[in-house]
Amino acid sequence: MRCIQCGSLEDKVIDSRMSKDGTTTRRRRVCLQCSYRYTTYEQIERTELQVVKRDGTRQTVNREKLLRGLVKACEKRPVSMDRLDRAVEEILAELHKDHLSECPSNIIGVKVMDKLHDIDPVAYVRYVSVYRQFEDVGEFIREIQKLENRSHSNALQRPLFKD
């Protein structure tokens, strides 16, 4: 690993920890040249999955882009970054399991909506409104009513609206 402080290639791992879900290894390193300490993360490299966009173009699935979408939907909501990271990993694992080399973009959108529905109802509605390109308040109301009807099955989730 190249030291980000001095550029030296000589370092020493001083601590390694596995993530809770077992998909990432966090390594704490110290540069032997300048004694700067830094952290690296190691992940299994998967085959590159291609997203087939609505217009037919293809591009590589971008983990950071998925995470940014979830973060944006959960902005100012009580959702931890750790939970969003886990959601992205779960989505990517499902995509790799379901598809060999290509995946339509609408499949990814549906998986993101399902994860957000489980994580936070407000974030879910935010994401759905952008994903489905709502153009009037009636569409919001219908989606919230569907969400309210669907949410009654989860006894641990607090109600979205008071009766």
mmCIF file of N, CA, C and O in Angstrom, residues 38-127:
data_model
loop_
_atom_site.group_PDB
_atom_site.id
_atom_site.type_symbol
_atom_site.label_atom_id
_atom_site.label_comp_id
_atom_site.label_asym_id
_atom_site.label_seq_id
_atom_site.Cartn_x
_atom_site.Cartn_y
_atom_site.Cartn_z
ATOM 1 N N TYR A 38 -2.883 5.011 8.751
ATOM 2 C CA TYR A 38 -4.047 5.122 7.876
ATOM 3 C C TYR A 38 -4.789 3.795 7.839
ATOM 4 O O TYR A 38 -4.286 2.768 8.280
ATOM 5 N N THR A 39 -6.009 3.850 7.322
ATOM 6 C CA THR A 39 -6.883 2.679 7.291
ATOM 7 C C THR A 39 -7.177 2.310 5.847
ATOM 8 O O THR A 39 -7.419 3.179 5.015
ATOM 9 N N THR A 40 -7.158 1.009 5.562
ATOM 10 C CA THR A 40 -7.553 0.511 4.249
ATOM 11 C C THR A 40 -8.652 -0.518 4.445
ATOM 12 O O THR A 40 -8.787 -1.100 5.522
ATOM 13 N N TYR A 41 -9.433 -0.710 3.388
ATOM 14 C CA TYR A 41 -10.514 -1.689 3.416
ATOM 15 C C TYR A 41 -10.312 -2.663 2.261
ATOM 16 O O TYR A 41 -10.019 -2.253 1.143
ATOM 17 N N GLU A 42 -10.489 -3.923 2.561
ATOM 18 C CA GLU A 42 -10.305 -4.972 1.563
ATOM 19 C C GLU A 42 -11.632 -5.669 1.335
ATOM 20 O O GLU A 42 -12.303 -6.056 2.283
ATOM 21 N N GLN A 43 -12.021 -5.805 0.051
ATOM 22 C CA GLN A 43 -13.268 -6.467 -0.305
ATOM 23 C C GLN A 43 -13.010 -7.495 -1.385
ATOM 24 O O GLN A 43 -12.061 -7.362 -2.162
ATOM 25 N N ILE A 44 -13.878 -8.470 -1.481
ATOM 26 C CA ILE A 44 -13.799 -9.438 -2.558
ATOM 27 C C ILE A 44 -14.165 -8.730 -3.852
ATOM 28 O O ILE A 44 -15.156 -8.007 -3.918
ATOM 29 N N GLU A 45 -13.356 -8.952 -4.871
ATOM 30 C CA GLU A 45 -13.643 -8.336 -6.160
ATOM 31 C C GLU A 45 -14.555 -9.261 -6.957
ATOM 32 O O GLU A 45 -14.230 -10.417 -7.204
ATOM 33 N N ARG A 46 -15.693 -8.752 -7.303
ATOM 34 C CA ARG A 46 -16.656 -9.524 -8.074
ATOM 35 C C ARG A 46 -16.470 -9.235 -9.549
ATOM 36 O O ARG A 46 -15.892 -8.220 -9.920
ATOM 37 N N THR A 47 -17.042 -10.112 -10.379
ATOM 38 C CA THR A 47 -17.046 -9.817 -11.809
ATOM 39 C C THR A 47 -17.893 -8.567 -12.017
ATOM 40 O O THR A 47 -18.859 -8.336 -11.291
ATOM 41 N N GLU A 48 -17.514 -7.784 -12.987
ATOM 42 C CA GLU A 48 -18.235 -6.534 -13.208
ATOM 43 C C GLU A 48 -19.604 -6.805 -13.802
ATOM 44 O O GLU A 48 -19.731 -7.426 -14.849
ATOM 45 N N LEU A 49 -20.604 -6.332 -13.108
ATOM 46 C CA LEU A 49 -21.984 -6.457 -13.552
ATOM 47 C C LEU A 49 -22.344 -5.201 -14.330
ATOM 48 O O LEU A 49 -22.061 -4.090 -13.886
ATOM 49 N N GLN A 50 -22.948 -5.375 -15.486
ATOM 50 C CA GLN A 50 -23.336 -4.255 -16.327
ATOM 51 C C GLN A 50 -24.813 -3.921 -16.110
ATOM 52 O O GLN A 50 -25.647 -4.819 -16.014
ATOM 53 N N VAL A 51 -25.113 -2.640 -16.037
ATOM 54 C CA VAL A 51 -26.490 -2.168 -15.943
ATOM 55 C C VAL A 51 -26.937 -1.801 -17.353
ATOM 56 O O VAL A 51 -26.246 -1.072 -18.052
ATOM 57 N N VAL A 52 -28.100 -2.317 -17.748
ATOM 58 C CA VAL A 52 -28.688 -1.930 -19.024
ATOM 59 C C VAL A 52 -29.677 -0.815 -18.725
ATOM 60 O O VAL A 52 -30.702 -1.038 -18.076
ATOM 61 N N LYS A 53 -29.342 0.405 -19.162
ATOM 62 C CA LYS A 53 -30.167 1.578 -18.882
ATOM 63 C C LYS A 53 -31.426 1.567 -19.742
ATOM 64 O O LYS A 53 -31.533 0.790 -20.684
ATOM 65 N N ARG A 54 -32.361 2.457 -19.422
ATOM 66 C CA ARG A 54 -33.620 2.542 -20.170
ATOM 67 C C ARG A 54 -33.401 2.813 -21.658
ATOM 68 O O ARG A 54 -34.152 2.329 -22.501
ATOM 69 N N ASP A 55 -32.365 3.583 -21.982
ATOM 70 C CA ASP A 55 -32.107 3.916 -23.387
ATOM 71 C C ASP A 55 -31.272 2.858 -24.109
ATOM 72 O O ASP A 55 -30.890 3.041 -25.260
ATOM 73 N N GLY A 56 -30.969 1.742 -23.418
ATOM 74 C CA GLY A 56 -30.229 0.646 -24.034
ATOM 75 C C GLY A 56 -28.728 0.694 -23.823
ATOM 76 O O GLY A 56 -28.033 -0.266 -24.135
ATOM 77 N N THR A 57 -28.206 1.802 -23.279
ATOM 78 C CA THR A 57 -26.763 1.881 -23.022
ATOM 79 C C THR A 57 -26.414 1.019 -21.825
ATOM 80 O O THR A 57 -27.265 0.689 -20.998
ATOM 81 N N ARG A 58 -25.146 0.653 -21.749
ATOM 82 C CA ARG A 58 -24.669 -0.195 -20.660
ATOM 83 C C ARG A 58 -23.541 0.516 -19.921
ATOM 84 O O ARG A 58 -22.718 1.192 -20.526
ATOM 85 N N GLN A 59 -23.529 0.317 -18.612
ATOM 86 C CA GLN A 59 -22.414 0.809 -17.816
ATOM 87 C C GLN A 59 -22.241 -0.110 -16.614
ATOM 88 O O GLN A 59 -23.156 -0.842 -16.241
ATOM 89 N N THR A 60 -21.070 -0.075 -16.026
ATOM 90 C CA THR A 60 -20.753 -0.928 -14.885
ATOM 91 C C THR A 60 -21.544 -0.484 -13.661
ATOM 92 O O THR A 60 -21.710 0.719 -13.429
ATOM 93 N N VAL A 61 -22.030 -1.440 -12.879
ATOM 94 C CA VAL A 61 -22.720 -1.117 -11.627
ATOM 95 C C VAL A 61 -21.748 -0.355 -10.740
ATOM 96 O O VAL A 61 -20.609 -0.785 -10.538
ATOM 97 N N ASN A 62 -22.191 0.754 -10.221
ATOM 98 C CA ASN A 62 -21.346 1.625 -9.423
ATOM 99 C C ASN A 62 -21.838 1.624 -7.973
ATOM 100 O O ASN A 62 -22.894 2.165 -7.668
ATOM 101 N N ARG A 63 -21.051 1.013 -7.087
ATOM 102 C CA ARG A 63 -21.412 0.910 -5.672
ATOM 103 C C ARG A 63 -21.610 2.290 -5.055
ATOM 104 O O ARG A 63 -22.549 2.521 -4.301
ATOM 105 N N GLU A 64 -20.720 3.220 -5.376
ATOM 106 C CA GLU A 64 -20.799 4.563 -4.801
ATOM 107 C C GLU A 64 -22.073 5.283 -5.247
ATOM 108 O O GLU A 64 -22.681 6.009 -4.479
ATOM 109 N N LYS A 65 -22.464 5.078 -6.505
ATOM 110 C CA LYS A 65 -23.681 5.704 -7.010
ATOM 111 C C LYS A 65 -24.911 5.149 -6.286
ATOM 112 O O LYS A 65 -25.827 5.902 -5.922
ATOM 113 N N LEU A 66 -24.918 3.845 -6.042
ATOM 114 C CA LEU A 66 -26.010 3.225 -5.274
ATOM 115 C C LEU A 66 -26.068 3.823 -3.867
ATOM 116 O O LEU A 66 -27.144 4.192 -3.381
ATOM 117 N N LEU A 67 -24.908 3.911 -3.218
ATOM 118 C CA LEU A 67 -24.846 4.451 -1.859
ATOM 119 C C LEU A 67 -25.286 5.908 -1.831
ATOM 120 O O LEU A 67 -26.036 6.316 -0.939
ATOM 121 N N ARG A 68 -24.858 6.710 -2.821
ATOM 122 C CA ARG A 68 -25.270 8.125 -2.870
ATOM 123 C C ARG A 68 -26.784 8.260 -2.966
ATOM 124 O O ARG A 68 -27.381 9.127 -2.333
ATOM 125 N N GLY A 69 -27.416 7.388 -3.766
ATOM 126 C CA GLY A 69 -28.874 7.426 -3.887
ATOM 127 C C GLY A 69 -29.560 7.125 -2.568
ATOM 128 O O GLY A 69 -30.530 7.787 -2.183
ATOM 129 N N LEU A 70 -29.039 6.121 -1.845
ATOM 130 C CA LEU A 70 -29.613 5.783 -0.539
ATOM 131 C C LEU A 70 -29.380 6.901 0.469
ATOM 132 O O LEU A 70 -30.277 7.256 1.241
ATOM 133 N N VAL A 71 -28.175 7.471 0.460
ATOM 134 C CA VAL A 71 -27.855 8.568 1.389
ATOM 135 C C VAL A 71 -28.758 9.765 1.119
ATOM 136 O O VAL A 71 -29.289 10.377 2.047
ATOM 137 N N LYS A 72 -28.957 10.087 -0.137
ATOM 138 C CA LYS A 72 -29.814 11.226 -0.504
ATOM 139 C C LYS A 72 -31.249 10.998 -0.028
ATOM 140 O O LYS A 72 -31.883 11.903 0.520
ATOM 141 N N ALA A 73 -31.755 9.774 -0.215
ATOM 142 C CA ALA A 73 -33.122 9.469 0.215
ATOM 143 C C ALA A 73 -33.249 9.525 1.737
ATOM 144 O O ALA A 73 -34.297 9.891 2.263
ATOM 145 N N CYS A 74 -32.174 9.170 2.443
ATOM 146 C CA CYS A 74 -32.211 9.119 3.917
ATOM 147 C C CYS A 74 -31.676 10.387 4.573
ATOM 148 O O CYS A 74 -31.481 10.420 5.793
ATOM 149 N N GLU A 75 -31.459 11.425 3.776
ATOM 150 C CA GLU A 75 -30.943 12.686 4.309
ATOM 151 C C GLU A 75 -31.838 13.204 5.437
ATOM 152 O O GLU A 75 -33.060 13.245 5.296
ATOM 153 N N LYS A 76 -31.221 13.581 6.562
ATOM 154 C CA LYS A 76 -31.909 14.111 7.746
ATOM 155 C C LYS A 76 -32.895 13.109 8.351
ATOM 156 O O LYS A 76 -33.889 13.489 8.962
ATOM 157 N N ARG A 77 -32.615 11.822 8.167
ATOM 158 C CA ARG A 77 -33.421 10.751 8.753
ATOM 159 C C ARG A 77 -32.524 9.966 9.712
ATOM 160 O O ARG A 77 -31.302 9.946 9.543
ATOM 161 N N PRO A 78 -33.101 9.324 10.718
ATOM 162 C CA PRO A 78 -32.282 8.597 11.699
ATOM 163 C C PRO A 78 -31.810 7.234 11.173
ATOM 164 O O PRO A 78 -32.161 6.180 11.702
ATOM 165 N N VAL A 79 -31.008 7.262 10.115
ATOM 166 C CA VAL A 79 -30.493 6.031 9.505
ATOM 167 C C VAL A 79 -28.974 6.125 9.486
ATOM 168 O O VAL A 79 -28.413 7.108 8.990
ATOM 169 N N SER A 80 -28.305 5.108 10.013
ATOM 170 C CA SER A 80 -26.839 5.135 10.085
ATOM 171 C C SER A 80 -26.213 4.789 8.738
ATOM 172 O O SER A 80 -26.797 4.070 7.933
ATOM 173 N N MET A 81 -25.005 5.293 8.535
ATOM 174 C CA MET A 81 -24.258 4.969 7.317
ATOM 175 C C MET A 81 -23.952 3.474 7.273
ATOM 176 O O MET A 81 -23.926 2.886 6.190
ATOM 177 N N ASP A 82 -23.746 2.877 8.420
ATOM 178 C CA ASP A 82 -23.482 1.442 8.478
ATOM 179 C C ASP A 82 -24.661 0.663 7.897
ATOM 180 O O ASP A 82 -24.479 -0.283 7.137
ATOM 181 N N ARG A 83 -25.871 1.091 8.238
ATOM 182 C CA ARG A 83 -27.073 0.415 7.723
ATOM 183 C C ARG A 83 -27.184 0.591 6.210
ATOM 184 O O ARG A 83 -27.557 -0.337 5.498
ATOM 185 N N LEU A 84 -26.845 1.776 5.715
ATOM 186 C CA LEU A 84 -26.897 2.015 4.276
ATOM 187 C C LEU A 84 -25.822 1.217 3.543
ATOM 188 O O LEU A 84 -26.070 0.680 2.462
ATOM 189 N N ASP A 85 -24.624 1.120 4.137
ATOM 190 C CA ASP A 85 -23.563 0.292 3.552
ATOM 191 C C ASP A 85 -24.005 -1.162 3.448
ATOM 192 O O ASP A 85 -23.784 -1.816 2.431
ATOM 193 N N ARG A 86 -24.627 -1.653 4.522
ATOM 194 C CA ARG A 86 -25.127 -3.040 4.509
ATOM 195 C C ARG A 86 -26.184 -3.220 3.435
ATOM 196 O O ARG A 86 -26.202 -4.235 2.739
ATOM 197 N N ALA A 87 -27.058 -2.231 3.282
ATOM 198 C CA ALA A 87 -28.113 -2.310 2.264
ATOM 199 C C ALA A 87 -27.501 -2.386 0.864
ATOM 200 O O ALA A 87 -27.942 -3.190 0.036
ATOM 201 N N VAL A 88 -26.481 -1.586 0.607
ATOM 202 C CA VAL A 88 -25.814 -1.613 -0.701
ATOM 203 C C VAL A 88 -25.184 -2.983 -0.934
ATOM 204 O O VAL A 88 -25.314 -3.562 -2.018
ATOM 205 N N GLU A 89 -24.504 -3.512 0.086
ATOM 206 C CA GLU A 89 -23.887 -4.839 -0.047
ATOM 207 C C GLU A 89 -24.942 -5.909 -0.311
ATOM 208 O O GLU A 89 -24.732 -6.812 -1.123
ATOM 209 N N GLU A 90 -26.080 -5.806 0.375
ATOM 210 C CA GLU A 90 -27.159 -6.782 0.166
ATOM 211 C C GLU A 90 -27.709 -6.682 -1.259
ATOM 212 O O GLU A 90 -27.956 -7.696 -1.909
ATOM 213 N N ILE A 91 -27.889 -5.462 -1.744
ATOM 214 C CA ILE A 91 -28.389 -5.257 -3.105
ATOM 215 C C ILE A 91 -27.405 -5.846 -4.120
ATOM 216 O O ILE A 91 -27.795 -6.577 -5.030
ATOM 217 N N LEU A 92 -26.112 -5.541 -3.949
ATOM 218 C CA LEU A 92 -25.108 -6.051 -4.874
ATOM 219 C C LEU A 92 -25.030 -7.568 -4.838
ATOM 220 O O LEU A 92 -24.907 -8.220 -5.881
ATOM 221 N N ALA A 93 -25.120 -8.146 -3.637
ATOM 222 C CA ALA A 93 -25.088 -9.609 -3.522
ATOM 223 C C ALA A 93 -26.281 -10.232 -4.244
ATOM 224 O O ALA A 93 -26.138 -11.237 -4.951
ATOM 225 N N GLU A 94 -27.465 -9.628 -4.081
ATOM 226 C CA GLU A 94 -28.661 -10.136 -4.767
ATOM 227 C C GLU A 94 -28.511 -10.015 -6.280
ATOM 228 O O GLU A 94 -28.888 -10.931 -7.014
ATOM 229 N N LEU A 95 -27.964 -8.903 -6.750
ATOM 230 C CA LEU A 95 -27.782 -8.709 -8.187
ATOM 231 C C LEU A 95 -26.815 -9.735 -8.769
ATOM 232 O O LEU A 95 -27.058 -10.300 -9.827
ATOM 233 N N HIS A 96 -25.709 -9.978 -8.059
ATOM 234 C CA HIS A 96 -24.735 -10.962 -8.535
ATOM 235 C C HIS A 96 -25.305 -12.370 -8.501
ATOM 236 O O HIS A 96 -24.990 -13.186 -9.355
ATOM 237 N N LYS A 97 -26.151 -12.620 -7.517
ATOM 238 C CA LYS A 97 -26.752 -13.946 -7.413
ATOM 239 C C LYS A 97 -27.788 -14.173 -8.519
ATOM 240 O O LYS A 97 -27.862 -15.251 -9.089
ATOM 241 N N ASP A 98 -28.544 -13.128 -8.840
ATOM 242 C CA ASP A 98 -29.645 -13.251 -9.800
ATOM 243 C C ASP A 98 -29.218 -13.147 -11.262
ATOM 244 O O ASP A 98 -29.863 -13.708 -12.136
ATOM 245 N N HIS A 99 -28.153 -12.403 -11.537
ATOM 246 C CA HIS A 99 -27.794 -12.099 -12.925
ATOM 247 C C HIS A 99 -26.320 -12.420 -13.169
ATOM 248 O O HIS A 99 -25.489 -12.123 -12.335
ATOM 249 N N LEU A 100 -26.029 -12.951 -14.324
ATOM 250 C CA LEU A 100 -24.656 -13.326 -14.640
ATOM 251 C C LEU A 100 -23.788 -12.134 -15.031
ATOM 252 O O LEU A 100 -22.763 -11.891 -14.429
ATOM 253 N N SER A 101 -24.207 -11.368 -16.032
ATOM 254 C CA SER A 101 -23.344 -10.285 -16.472
ATOM 255 C C SER A 101 -24.067 -8.960 -16.702
ATOM 256 O O SER A 101 -23.451 -7.911 -16.680
ATOM 257 N N GLU A 102 -25.387 -9.011 -16.921
ATOM 258 C CA GLU A 102 -26.146 -7.786 -17.170
ATOM 259 C C GLU A 102 -27.427 -7.768 -16.348
ATOM 260 O O GLU A 102 -28.003 -8.802 -16.058
ATOM 261 N N CYS A 103 -27.843 -6.552 -16.009
ATOM 262 C CA CYS A 103 -29.053 -6.382 -15.210
ATOM 263 C C CYS A 103 -29.770 -5.119 -15.675
ATOM 264 O O CYS A 103 -29.144 -4.062 -15.781
ATOM 265 N N PRO A 104 -31.078 -5.196 -15.942
ATOM 266 C CA PRO A 104 -31.817 -3.982 -16.310
ATOM 267 C C PRO A 104 -31.863 -3.003 -15.127
ATOM 268 O O PRO A 104 -31.950 -3.412 -13.971
ATOM 269 N N SER A 105 -31.807 -1.721 -15.424
ATOM 270 C CA SER A 105 -31.778 -0.702 -14.365
ATOM 271 C C SER A 105 -33.035 -0.725 -13.502
ATOM 272 O O SER A 105 -32.979 -0.419 -12.309
ATOM 273 N N ASN A 106 -34.180 -1.120 -14.085
ATOM 274 C CA ASN A 106 -35.408 -1.133 -13.278
ATOM 275 C C ASN A 106 -35.352 -2.190 -12.174
ATOM 276 O O ASN A 106 -35.956 -2.016 -11.122
ATOM 277 N N ILE A 107 -34.603 -3.270 -12.370
ATOM 278 C CA ILE A 107 -34.439 -4.291 -11.325
ATOM 279 C C ILE A 107 -33.692 -3.684 -10.131
ATOM 280 O O ILE A 107 -34.051 -3.906 -8.979
ATOM 281 N N ILE A 108 -32.659 -2.900 -10.422
ATOM 282 C CA ILE A 108 -31.892 -2.253 -9.352
ATOM 283 C C ILE A 108 -32.785 -1.271 -8.608
ATOM 284 O O ILE A 108 -32.788 -1.233 -7.374
ATOM 285 N N GLY A 109 -33.569 -0.482 -9.342
ATOM 286 C CA GLY A 109 -34.485 0.469 -8.705
ATOM 287 C C GLY A 109 -35.465 -0.211 -7.775
ATOM 288 O O GLY A 109 -35.722 0.265 -6.664
ATOM 289 N N VAL A 110 -36.007 -1.347 -8.188
ATOM 290 C CA VAL A 110 -36.958 -2.088 -7.351
ATOM 291 C C VAL A 110 -36.266 -2.611 -6.095
ATOM 292 O O VAL A 110 -36.820 -2.541 -4.986
ATOM 293 N N LYS A 111 -35.046 -3.118 -6.237
ATOM 294 C CA LYS A 111 -34.310 -3.627 -5.072
ATOM 295 C C LYS A 111 -34.008 -2.494 -4.086
ATOM 296 O O LYS A 111 -34.111 -2.678 -2.876
ATOM 297 N N VAL A 112 -33.648 -1.322 -4.605
ATOM 298 C CA VAL A 112 -33.387 -0.164 -3.737
ATOM 299 C C VAL A 112 -34.674 0.232 -3.018
ATOM 300 O O VAL A 112 -34.666 0.479 -1.806
ATOM 301 N N MET A 113 -35.795 0.266 -3.737
ATOM 302 C CA MET A 113 -37.079 0.616 -3.105
ATOM 303 C C MET A 113 -37.434 -0.374 -2.002
ATOM 304 O O MET A 113 -37.883 0.026 -0.924
ATOM 305 N N ASP A 114 -37.224 -1.669 -2.252
ATOM 306 C CA ASP A 114 -37.518 -2.677 -1.227
ATOM 307 C C ASP A 114 -36.667 -2.479 0.019
ATOM 308 O O ASP A 114 -37.163 -2.575 1.140
ATOM 309 N N LYS A 115 -35.379 -2.196 -0.172
ATOM 310 C CA LYS A 115 -34.491 -1.975 0.985
ATOM 311 C C LYS A 115 -34.913 -0.729 1.751
ATOM 312 O O LYS A 115 -34.973 -0.739 2.987
ATOM 313 N N LEU A 116 -35.212 0.352 1.033
ATOM 314 C CA LEU A 116 -35.620 1.587 1.707
ATOM 315 C C LEU A 116 -36.946 1.415 2.434
ATOM 316 O O LEU A 116 -37.150 1.999 3.494
ATOM 317 N N HIS A 117 -37.836 0.612 1.874
ATOM 318 C CA HIS A 117 -39.117 0.352 2.550
ATOM 319 C C HIS A 117 -38.869 -0.283 3.913
ATOM 320 O O HIS A 117 -39.543 0.045 4.890
ATOM 321 N N ASP A 118 -37.887 -1.172 3.992
ATOM 322 C CA ASP A 118 -37.555 -1.828 5.256
ATOM 323 C C ASP A 118 -36.799 -0.905 6.211
ATOM 324 O O ASP A 118 -36.909 -1.034 7.420
ATOM 325 N N ILE A 119 -36.033 0.035 5.655
ATOM 326 C CA ILE A 119 -35.184 0.902 6.475
ATOM 327 C C ILE A 119 -35.941 2.096 7.047
ATOM 328 O O ILE A 119 -35.893 2.357 8.245
ATOM 329 N N ASP A 120 -36.639 2.847 6.183
ATOM 330 C CA ASP A 120 -37.288 4.083 6.624
ATOM 331 C C ASP A 120 -38.395 4.471 5.640
ATOM 332 O O ASP A 120 -38.132 4.650 4.455
ATOM 333 N N PRO A 121 -39.641 4.609 6.109
ATOM 334 C CA PRO A 121 -40.751 4.904 5.198
ATOM 335 C C PRO A 121 -40.651 6.270 4.503
ATOM 336 O O PRO A 121 -41.038 6.403 3.343
ATOM 337 N N VAL A 122 -40.111 7.266 5.186
ATOM 338 C CA VAL A 122 -39.983 8.593 4.575
ATOM 339 C C VAL A 122 -38.936 8.545 3.451
ATOM 340 O O VAL A 122 -39.152 9.078 2.363
ATOM 341 N N ALA A 123 -37.819 7.883 3.710
ATOM 342 C CA ALA A 123 -36.777 7.734 2.685
ATOM 343 C C ALA A 123 -37.332 6.964 1.489
ATOM 344 O O ALA A 123 -37.033 7.284 0.340
ATOM 345 N N TYR A 124 -38.156 5.968 1.764
ATOM 346 C CA TYR A 124 -38.788 5.185 0.698
ATOM 347 C C TYR A 124 -39.635 6.089 -0.197
ATOM 348 O O TYR A 124 -39.516 6.057 -1.420
ATOM 349 N N VAL A 125 -40.483 6.917 0.401
ATOM 350 C CA VAL A 125 -41.361 7.803 -0.379
ATOM 351 C C VAL A 125 -40.524 8.807 -1.175
ATOM 352 O O VAL A 125 -40.812 9.089 -2.340
ATOM 353 N N ARG A 126 -39.458 9.329 -0.575
ATOM 354 C CA ARG A 126 -38.577 10.252 -1.293
ATOM 355 C C ARG A 126 -37.994 9.586 -2.539
ATOM 356 O O ARG A 126 -37.996 10.152 -3.626
ATOM 357 N N TYR A 127 -37.470 8.387 -2.349
ATOM 358 C CA TYR A 127 -36.841 7.681 -3.461
ATOM 359 C C TYR A 127 -37.857 7.353 -4.554
ATOM 360 O O TYR A 127 -37.601 7.572 -5.736
#
